[in-house]
Short mmCIF file of N, CA, C and O in Angstrom, two decimals:
data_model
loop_
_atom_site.label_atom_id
_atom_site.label_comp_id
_atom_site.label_asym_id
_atom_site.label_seq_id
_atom_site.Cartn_x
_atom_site.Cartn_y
_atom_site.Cartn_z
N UNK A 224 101.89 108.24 109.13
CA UNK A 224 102.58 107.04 109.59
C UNK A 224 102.54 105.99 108.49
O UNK A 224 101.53 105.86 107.81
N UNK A 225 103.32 105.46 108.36
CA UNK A 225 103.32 104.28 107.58
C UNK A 225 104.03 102.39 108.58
O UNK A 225 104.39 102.15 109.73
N UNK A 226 103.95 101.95 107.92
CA UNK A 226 104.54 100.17 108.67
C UNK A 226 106.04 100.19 109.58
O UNK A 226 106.47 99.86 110.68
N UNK A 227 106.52 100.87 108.17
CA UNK A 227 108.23 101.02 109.38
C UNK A 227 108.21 101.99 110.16
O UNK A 227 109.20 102.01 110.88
N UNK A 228 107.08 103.28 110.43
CA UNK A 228 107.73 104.57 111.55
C UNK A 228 106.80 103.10 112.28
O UNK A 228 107.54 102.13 112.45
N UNK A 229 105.69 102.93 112.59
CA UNK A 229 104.54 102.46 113.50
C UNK A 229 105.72 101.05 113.91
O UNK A 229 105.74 101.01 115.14
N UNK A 230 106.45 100.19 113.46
CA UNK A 230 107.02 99.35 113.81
C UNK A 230 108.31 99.91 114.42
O UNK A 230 108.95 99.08 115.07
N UNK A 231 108.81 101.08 114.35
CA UNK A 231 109.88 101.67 114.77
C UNK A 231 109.65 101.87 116.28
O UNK A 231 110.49 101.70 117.17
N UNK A 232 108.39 102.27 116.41
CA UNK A 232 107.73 102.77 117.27
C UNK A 232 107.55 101.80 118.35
O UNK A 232 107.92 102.05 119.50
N UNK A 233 106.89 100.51 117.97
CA UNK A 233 106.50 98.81 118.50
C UNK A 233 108.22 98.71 118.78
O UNK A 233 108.28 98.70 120.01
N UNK A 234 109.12 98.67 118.45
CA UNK A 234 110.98 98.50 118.87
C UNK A 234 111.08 99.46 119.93
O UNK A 234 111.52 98.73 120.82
N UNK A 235 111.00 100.38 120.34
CA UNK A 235 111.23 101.59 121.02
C UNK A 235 110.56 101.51 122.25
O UNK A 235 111.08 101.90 123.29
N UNK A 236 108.91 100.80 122.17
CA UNK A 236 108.40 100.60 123.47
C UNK A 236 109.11 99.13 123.65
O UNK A 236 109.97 99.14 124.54
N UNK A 237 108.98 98.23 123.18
CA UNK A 237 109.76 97.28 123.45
C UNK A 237 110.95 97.27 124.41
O UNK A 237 111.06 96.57 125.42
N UNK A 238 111.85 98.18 123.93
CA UNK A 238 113.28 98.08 124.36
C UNK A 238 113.23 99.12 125.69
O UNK A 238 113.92 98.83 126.67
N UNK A 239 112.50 100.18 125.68
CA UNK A 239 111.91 100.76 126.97
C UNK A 239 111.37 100.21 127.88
O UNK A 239 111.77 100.45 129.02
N UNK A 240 110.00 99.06 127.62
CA UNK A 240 109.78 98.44 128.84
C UNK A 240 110.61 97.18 129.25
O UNK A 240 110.48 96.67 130.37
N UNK A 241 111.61 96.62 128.15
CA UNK A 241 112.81 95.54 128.85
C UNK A 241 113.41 96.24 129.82
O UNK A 241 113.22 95.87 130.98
N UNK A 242 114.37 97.51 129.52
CA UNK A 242 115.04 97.98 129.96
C UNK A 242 114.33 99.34 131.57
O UNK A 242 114.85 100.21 132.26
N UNK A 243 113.18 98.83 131.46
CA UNK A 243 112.57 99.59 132.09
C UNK A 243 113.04 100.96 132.51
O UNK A 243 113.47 101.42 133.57
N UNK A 244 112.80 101.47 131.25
CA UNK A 244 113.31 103.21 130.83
C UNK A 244 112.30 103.95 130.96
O UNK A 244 111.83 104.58 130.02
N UNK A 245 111.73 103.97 132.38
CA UNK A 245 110.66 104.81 132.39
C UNK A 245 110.60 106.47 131.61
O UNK A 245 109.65 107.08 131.12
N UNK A 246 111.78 106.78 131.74
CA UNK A 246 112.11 108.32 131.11
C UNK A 246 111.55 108.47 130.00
O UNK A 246 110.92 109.51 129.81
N UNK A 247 111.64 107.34 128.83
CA UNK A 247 111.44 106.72 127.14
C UNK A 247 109.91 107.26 127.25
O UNK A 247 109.48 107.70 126.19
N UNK A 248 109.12 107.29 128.21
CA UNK A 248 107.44 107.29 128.39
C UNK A 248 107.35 108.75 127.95
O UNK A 248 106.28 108.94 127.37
N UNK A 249 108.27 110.12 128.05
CA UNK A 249 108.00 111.03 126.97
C UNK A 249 108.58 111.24 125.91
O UNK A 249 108.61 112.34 125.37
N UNK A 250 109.13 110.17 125.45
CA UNK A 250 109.78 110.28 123.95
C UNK A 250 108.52 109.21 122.75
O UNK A 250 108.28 109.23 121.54
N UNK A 251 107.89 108.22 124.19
CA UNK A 251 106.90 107.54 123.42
C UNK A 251 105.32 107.82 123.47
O UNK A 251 104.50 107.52 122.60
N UNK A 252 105.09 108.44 124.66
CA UNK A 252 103.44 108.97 124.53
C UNK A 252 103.38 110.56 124.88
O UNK A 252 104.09 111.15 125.70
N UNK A 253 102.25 111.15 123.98
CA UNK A 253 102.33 112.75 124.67
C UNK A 253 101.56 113.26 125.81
O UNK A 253 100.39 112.97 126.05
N UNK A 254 102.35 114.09 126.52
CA UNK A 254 102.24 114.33 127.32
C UNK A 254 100.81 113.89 127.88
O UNK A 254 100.86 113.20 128.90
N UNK A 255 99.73 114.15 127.43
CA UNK A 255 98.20 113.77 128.07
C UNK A 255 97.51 112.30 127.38
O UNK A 255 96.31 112.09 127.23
N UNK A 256 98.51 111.48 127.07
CA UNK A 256 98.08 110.58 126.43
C UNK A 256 97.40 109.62 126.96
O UNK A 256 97.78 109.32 128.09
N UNK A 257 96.21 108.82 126.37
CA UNK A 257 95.31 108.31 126.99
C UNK A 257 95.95 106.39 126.89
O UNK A 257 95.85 105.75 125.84
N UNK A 258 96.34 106.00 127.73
CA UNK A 258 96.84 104.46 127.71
C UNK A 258 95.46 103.46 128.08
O UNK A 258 95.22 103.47 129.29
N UNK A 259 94.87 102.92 127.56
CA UNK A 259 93.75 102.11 128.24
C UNK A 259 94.62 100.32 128.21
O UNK A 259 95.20 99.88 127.22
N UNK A 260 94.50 99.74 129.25
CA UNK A 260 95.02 98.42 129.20
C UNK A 260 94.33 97.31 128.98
O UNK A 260 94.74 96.15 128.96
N UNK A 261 92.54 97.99 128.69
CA UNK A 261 91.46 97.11 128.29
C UNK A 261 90.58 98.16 127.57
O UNK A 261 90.62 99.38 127.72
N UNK A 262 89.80 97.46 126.80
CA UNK A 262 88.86 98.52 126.15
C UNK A 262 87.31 98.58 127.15
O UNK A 262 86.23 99.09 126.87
N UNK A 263 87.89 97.59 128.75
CA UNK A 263 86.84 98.24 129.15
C UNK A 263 87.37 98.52 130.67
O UNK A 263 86.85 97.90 131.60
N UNK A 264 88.13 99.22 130.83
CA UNK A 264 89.25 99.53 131.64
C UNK A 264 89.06 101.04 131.63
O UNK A 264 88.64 101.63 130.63
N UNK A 265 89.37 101.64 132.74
CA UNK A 265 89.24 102.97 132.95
C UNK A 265 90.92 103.41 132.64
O UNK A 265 91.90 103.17 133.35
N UNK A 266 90.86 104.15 131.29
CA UNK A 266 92.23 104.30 130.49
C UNK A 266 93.06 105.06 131.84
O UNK A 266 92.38 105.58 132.72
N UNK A 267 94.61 105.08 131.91
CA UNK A 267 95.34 105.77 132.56
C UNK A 267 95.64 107.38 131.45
O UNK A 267 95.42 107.60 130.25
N UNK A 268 96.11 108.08 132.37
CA UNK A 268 96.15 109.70 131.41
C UNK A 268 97.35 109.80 132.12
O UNK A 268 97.50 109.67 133.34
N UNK A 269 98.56 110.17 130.89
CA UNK A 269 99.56 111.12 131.25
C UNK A 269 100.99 109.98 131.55
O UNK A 269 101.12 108.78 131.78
N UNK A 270 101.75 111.00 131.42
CA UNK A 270 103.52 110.07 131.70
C UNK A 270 103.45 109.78 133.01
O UNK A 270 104.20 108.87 133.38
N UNK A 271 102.63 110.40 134.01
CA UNK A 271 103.20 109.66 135.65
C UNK A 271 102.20 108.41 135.38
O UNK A 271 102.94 107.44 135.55
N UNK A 272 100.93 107.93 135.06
CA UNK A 272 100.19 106.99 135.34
C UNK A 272 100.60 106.28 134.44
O UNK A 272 100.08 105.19 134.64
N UNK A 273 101.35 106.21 133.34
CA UNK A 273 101.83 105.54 132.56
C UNK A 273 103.16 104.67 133.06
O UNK A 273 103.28 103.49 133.37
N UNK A 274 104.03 105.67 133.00
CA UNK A 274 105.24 105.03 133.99
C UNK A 274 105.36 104.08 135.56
O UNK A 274 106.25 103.33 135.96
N UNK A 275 103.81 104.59 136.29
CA UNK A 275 103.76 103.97 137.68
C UNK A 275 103.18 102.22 136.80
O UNK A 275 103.66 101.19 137.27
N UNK A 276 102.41 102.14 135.86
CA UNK A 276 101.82 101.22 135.50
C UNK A 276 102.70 100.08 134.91
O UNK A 276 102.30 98.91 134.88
N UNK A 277 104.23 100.56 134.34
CA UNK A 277 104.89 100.12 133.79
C UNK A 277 106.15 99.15 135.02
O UNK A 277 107.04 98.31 135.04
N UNK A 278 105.36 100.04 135.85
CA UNK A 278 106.50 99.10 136.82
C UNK A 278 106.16 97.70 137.77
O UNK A 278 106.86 96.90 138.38
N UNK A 279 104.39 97.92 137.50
CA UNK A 279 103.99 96.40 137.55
C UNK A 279 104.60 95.38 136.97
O UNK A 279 104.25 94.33 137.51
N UNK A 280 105.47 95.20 136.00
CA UNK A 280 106.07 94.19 135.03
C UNK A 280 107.27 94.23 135.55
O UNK A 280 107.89 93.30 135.04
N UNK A 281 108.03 94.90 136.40
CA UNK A 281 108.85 95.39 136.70
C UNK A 281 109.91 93.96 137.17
O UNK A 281 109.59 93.21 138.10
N UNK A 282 111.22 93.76 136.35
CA UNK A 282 111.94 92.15 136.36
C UNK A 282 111.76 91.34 135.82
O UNK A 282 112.53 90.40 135.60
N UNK A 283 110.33 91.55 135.33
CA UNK A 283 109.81 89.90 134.13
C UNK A 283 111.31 89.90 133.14
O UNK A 283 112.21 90.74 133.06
N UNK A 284 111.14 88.80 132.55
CA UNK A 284 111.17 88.29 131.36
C UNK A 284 110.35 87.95 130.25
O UNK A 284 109.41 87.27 130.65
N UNK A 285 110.32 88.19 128.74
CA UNK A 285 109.49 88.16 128.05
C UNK A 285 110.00 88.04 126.55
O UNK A 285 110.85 88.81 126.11
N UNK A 286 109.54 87.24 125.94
CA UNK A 286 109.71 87.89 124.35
C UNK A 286 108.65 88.62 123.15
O UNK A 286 107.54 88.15 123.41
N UNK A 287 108.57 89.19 122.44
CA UNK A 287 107.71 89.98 122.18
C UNK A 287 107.89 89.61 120.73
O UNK A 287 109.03 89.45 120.29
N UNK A 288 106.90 89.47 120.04
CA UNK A 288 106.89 89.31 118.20
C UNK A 288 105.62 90.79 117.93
O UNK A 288 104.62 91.17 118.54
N UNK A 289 106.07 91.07 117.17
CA UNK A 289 104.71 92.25 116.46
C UNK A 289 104.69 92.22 115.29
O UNK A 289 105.82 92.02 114.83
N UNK A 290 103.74 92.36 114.37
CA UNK A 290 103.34 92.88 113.19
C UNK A 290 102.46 93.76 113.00
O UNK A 290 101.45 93.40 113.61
N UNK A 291 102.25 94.99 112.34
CA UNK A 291 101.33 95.56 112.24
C UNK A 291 100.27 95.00 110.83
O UNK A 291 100.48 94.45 109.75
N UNK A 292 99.12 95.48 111.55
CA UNK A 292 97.95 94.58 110.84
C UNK A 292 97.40 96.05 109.88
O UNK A 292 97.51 95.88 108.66
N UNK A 293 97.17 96.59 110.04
CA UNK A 293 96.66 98.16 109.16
C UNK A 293 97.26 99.24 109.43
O UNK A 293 97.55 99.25 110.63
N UNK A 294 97.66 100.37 108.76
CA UNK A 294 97.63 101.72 109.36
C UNK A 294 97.42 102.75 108.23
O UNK A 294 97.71 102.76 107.03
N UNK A 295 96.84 103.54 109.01
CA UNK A 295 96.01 104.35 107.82
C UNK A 295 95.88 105.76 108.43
O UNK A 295 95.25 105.91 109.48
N UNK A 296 96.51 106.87 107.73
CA UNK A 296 96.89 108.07 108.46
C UNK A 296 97.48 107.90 109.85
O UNK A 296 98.33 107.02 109.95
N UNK A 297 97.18 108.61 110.99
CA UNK A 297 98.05 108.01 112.22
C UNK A 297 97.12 107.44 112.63
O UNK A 297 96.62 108.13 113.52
N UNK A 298 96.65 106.66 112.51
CA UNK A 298 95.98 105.32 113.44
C UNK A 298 97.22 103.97 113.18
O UNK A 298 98.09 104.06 112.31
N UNK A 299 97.04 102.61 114.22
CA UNK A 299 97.78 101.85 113.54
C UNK A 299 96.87 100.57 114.47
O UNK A 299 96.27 100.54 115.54
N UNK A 300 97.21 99.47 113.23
CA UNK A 300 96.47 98.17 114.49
C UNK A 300 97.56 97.42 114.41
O UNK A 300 98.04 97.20 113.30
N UNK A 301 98.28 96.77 115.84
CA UNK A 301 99.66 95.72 115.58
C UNK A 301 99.08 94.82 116.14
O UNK A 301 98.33 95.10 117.08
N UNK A 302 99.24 93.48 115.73
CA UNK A 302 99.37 92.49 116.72
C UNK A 302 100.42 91.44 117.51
O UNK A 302 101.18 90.61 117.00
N UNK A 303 100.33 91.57 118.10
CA UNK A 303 101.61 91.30 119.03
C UNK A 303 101.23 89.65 119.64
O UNK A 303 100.15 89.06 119.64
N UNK A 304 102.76 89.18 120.19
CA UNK A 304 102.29 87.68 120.82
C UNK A 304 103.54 88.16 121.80
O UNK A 304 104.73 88.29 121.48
N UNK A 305 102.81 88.42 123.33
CA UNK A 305 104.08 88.46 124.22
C UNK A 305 103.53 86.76 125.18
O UNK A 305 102.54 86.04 125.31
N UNK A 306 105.03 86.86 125.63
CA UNK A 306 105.62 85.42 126.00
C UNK A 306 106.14 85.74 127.65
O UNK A 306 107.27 86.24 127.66
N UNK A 307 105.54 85.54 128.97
CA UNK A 307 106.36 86.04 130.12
C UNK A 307 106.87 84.10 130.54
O UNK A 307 106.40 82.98 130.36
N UNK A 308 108.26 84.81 131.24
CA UNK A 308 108.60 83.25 131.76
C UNK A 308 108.89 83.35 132.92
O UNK A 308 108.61 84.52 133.20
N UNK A 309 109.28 82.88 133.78
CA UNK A 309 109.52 82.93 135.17
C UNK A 309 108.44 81.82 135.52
O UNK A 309 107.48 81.65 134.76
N UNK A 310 108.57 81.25 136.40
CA UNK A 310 107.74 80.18 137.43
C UNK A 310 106.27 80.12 136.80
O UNK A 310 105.86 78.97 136.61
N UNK A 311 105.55 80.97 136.50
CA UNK A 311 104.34 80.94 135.67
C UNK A 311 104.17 81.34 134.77
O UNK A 311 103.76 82.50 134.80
N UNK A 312 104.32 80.79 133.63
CA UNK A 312 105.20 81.28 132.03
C UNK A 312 103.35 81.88 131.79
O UNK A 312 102.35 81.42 132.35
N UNK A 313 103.41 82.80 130.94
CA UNK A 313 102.10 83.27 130.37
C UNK A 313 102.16 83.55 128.86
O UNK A 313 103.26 83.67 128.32
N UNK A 314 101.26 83.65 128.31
CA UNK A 314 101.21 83.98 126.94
C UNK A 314 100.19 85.12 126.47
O UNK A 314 99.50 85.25 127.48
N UNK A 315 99.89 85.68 125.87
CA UNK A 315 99.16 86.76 125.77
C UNK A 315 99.37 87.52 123.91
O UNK A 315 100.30 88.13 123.37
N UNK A 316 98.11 87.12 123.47
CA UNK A 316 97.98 87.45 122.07
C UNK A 316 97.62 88.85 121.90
O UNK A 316 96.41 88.70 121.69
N UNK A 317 97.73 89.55 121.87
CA UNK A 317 97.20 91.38 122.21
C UNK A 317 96.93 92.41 120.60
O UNK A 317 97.95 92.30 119.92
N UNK A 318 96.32 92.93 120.19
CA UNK A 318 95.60 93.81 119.00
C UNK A 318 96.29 95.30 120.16
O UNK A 318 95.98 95.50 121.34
N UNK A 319 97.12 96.00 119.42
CA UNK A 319 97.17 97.52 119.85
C UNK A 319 96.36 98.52 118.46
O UNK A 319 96.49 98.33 117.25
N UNK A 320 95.63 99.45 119.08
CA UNK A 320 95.13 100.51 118.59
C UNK A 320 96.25 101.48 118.85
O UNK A 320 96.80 101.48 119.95
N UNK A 321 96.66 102.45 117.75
CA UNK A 321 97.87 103.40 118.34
C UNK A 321 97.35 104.47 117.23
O UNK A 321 97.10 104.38 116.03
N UNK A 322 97.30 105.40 118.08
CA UNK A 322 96.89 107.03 117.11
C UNK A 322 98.21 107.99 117.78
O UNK A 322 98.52 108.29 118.93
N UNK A 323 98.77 108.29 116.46
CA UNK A 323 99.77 108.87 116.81
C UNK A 323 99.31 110.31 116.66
O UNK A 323 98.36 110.67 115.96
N UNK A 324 100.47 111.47 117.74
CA UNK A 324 100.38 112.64 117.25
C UNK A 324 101.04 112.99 116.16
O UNK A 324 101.94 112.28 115.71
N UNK A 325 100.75 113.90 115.71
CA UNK A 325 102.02 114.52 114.75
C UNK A 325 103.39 114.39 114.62
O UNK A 325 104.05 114.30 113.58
N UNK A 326 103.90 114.41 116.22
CA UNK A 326 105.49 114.28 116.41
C UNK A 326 105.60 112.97 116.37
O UNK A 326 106.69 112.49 116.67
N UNK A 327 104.83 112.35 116.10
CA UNK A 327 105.01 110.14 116.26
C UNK A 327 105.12 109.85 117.23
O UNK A 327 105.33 108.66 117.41
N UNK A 328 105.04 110.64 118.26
CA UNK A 328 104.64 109.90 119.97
C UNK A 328 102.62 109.39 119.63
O UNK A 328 101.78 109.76 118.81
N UNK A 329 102.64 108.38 120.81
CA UNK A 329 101.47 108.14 120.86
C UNK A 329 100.53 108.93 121.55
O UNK A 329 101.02 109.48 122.54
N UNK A 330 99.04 109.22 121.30
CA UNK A 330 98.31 110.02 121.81
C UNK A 330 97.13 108.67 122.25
O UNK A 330 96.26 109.22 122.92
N UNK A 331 96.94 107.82 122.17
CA UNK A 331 95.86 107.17 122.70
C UNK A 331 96.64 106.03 121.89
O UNK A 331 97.17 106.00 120.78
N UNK A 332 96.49 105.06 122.98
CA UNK A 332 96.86 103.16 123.27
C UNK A 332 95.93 102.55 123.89
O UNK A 332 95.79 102.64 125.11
N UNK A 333 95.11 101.78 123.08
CA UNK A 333 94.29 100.76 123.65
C UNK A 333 94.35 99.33 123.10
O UNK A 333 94.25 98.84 121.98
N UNK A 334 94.54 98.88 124.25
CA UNK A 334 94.75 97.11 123.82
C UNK A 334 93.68 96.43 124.26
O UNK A 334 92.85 96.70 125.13
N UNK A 335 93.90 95.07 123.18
CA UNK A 335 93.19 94.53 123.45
C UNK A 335 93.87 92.59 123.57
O UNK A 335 94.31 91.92 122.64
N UNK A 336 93.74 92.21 124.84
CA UNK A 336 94.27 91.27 124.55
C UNK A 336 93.74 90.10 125.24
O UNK A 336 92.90 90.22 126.13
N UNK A 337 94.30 88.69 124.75
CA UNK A 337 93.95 87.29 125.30
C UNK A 337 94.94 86.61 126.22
O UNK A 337 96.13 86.94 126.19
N UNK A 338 94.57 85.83 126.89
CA UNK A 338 95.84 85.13 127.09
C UNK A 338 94.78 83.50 127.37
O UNK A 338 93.96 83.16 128.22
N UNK A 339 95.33 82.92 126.27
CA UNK A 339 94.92 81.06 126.79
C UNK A 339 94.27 80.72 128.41
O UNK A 339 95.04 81.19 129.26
N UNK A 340 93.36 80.20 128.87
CA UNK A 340 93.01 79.89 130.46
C UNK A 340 91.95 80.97 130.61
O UNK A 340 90.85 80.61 131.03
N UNK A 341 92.19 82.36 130.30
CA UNK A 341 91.29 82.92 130.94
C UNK A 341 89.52 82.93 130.80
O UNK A 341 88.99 82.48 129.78
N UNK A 342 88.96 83.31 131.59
CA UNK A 342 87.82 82.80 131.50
C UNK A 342 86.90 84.07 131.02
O UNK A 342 86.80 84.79 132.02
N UNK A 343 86.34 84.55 130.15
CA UNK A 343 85.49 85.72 129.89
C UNK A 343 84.26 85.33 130.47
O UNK A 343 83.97 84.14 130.58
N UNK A 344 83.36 86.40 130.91
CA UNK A 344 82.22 85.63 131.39
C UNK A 344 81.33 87.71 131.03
O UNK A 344 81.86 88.78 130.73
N UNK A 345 80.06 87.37 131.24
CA UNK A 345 79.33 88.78 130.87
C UNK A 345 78.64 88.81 132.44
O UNK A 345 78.16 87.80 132.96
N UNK A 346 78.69 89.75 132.91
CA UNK A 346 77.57 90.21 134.08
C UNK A 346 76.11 90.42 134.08
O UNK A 346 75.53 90.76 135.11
#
């Protein structure tokens, strides 16, 4: 992988979850791919838990900026600034981990992200 497949890649989920193209979920992760939505989150496995997860967002509005920050063989780190608007506009600064397979679908996605307000606290 290099900056433009891994950013090709960041366009493709992009325009899949606007368009909420759930189908795009095996052209973009493989088949047993591990999605975690926190790094301390019990990851989802596979295109059905992927796609059911995707439809939580399901109507937003949003804008999305990315850059990738490293990538080095198929690993990649992007960081992203998504923007939701509707009645309770949100913001959310997010670090993706992306290890690609061979075919440039993703095999493991773990994010990590902020959003302004929230409160971290340790147990």
């Amino acid at each position: 992988m290099d900056h433009e497949a891994v950013m090709t890649w960041v366009a493709a989920y992009e325009a899949a979850w606007r368009e909420e193209d759930l189908r795009a979920v095996e052209t973009l992760f493989t088949e047993d791919a591990r999605y975690a939505r926190s790094p301390y989150d019990d990851p989802l496995h596979g295109h059905g838990e992927i796609r059911d997860f995707w439809l939580v967002d399901s109507g937003e509005t949003f804008t999305l900026r990315a850059a990738p920050v490293a990538v080095e063989g198929t690993t990649a780190v992007v960081r992203l600034e998504v923007r939701y608007g509707g009645p309770e506009p949100q913001e959310y600064r997010d670090l993706w981990i992306l290890r690609f397979a061979d075919d440039g679908r993703v095999a493991d996605f773990e994010e990590w992200a902020y959003w302004p307000g929230k409160a971290f606290t340790v147990e």
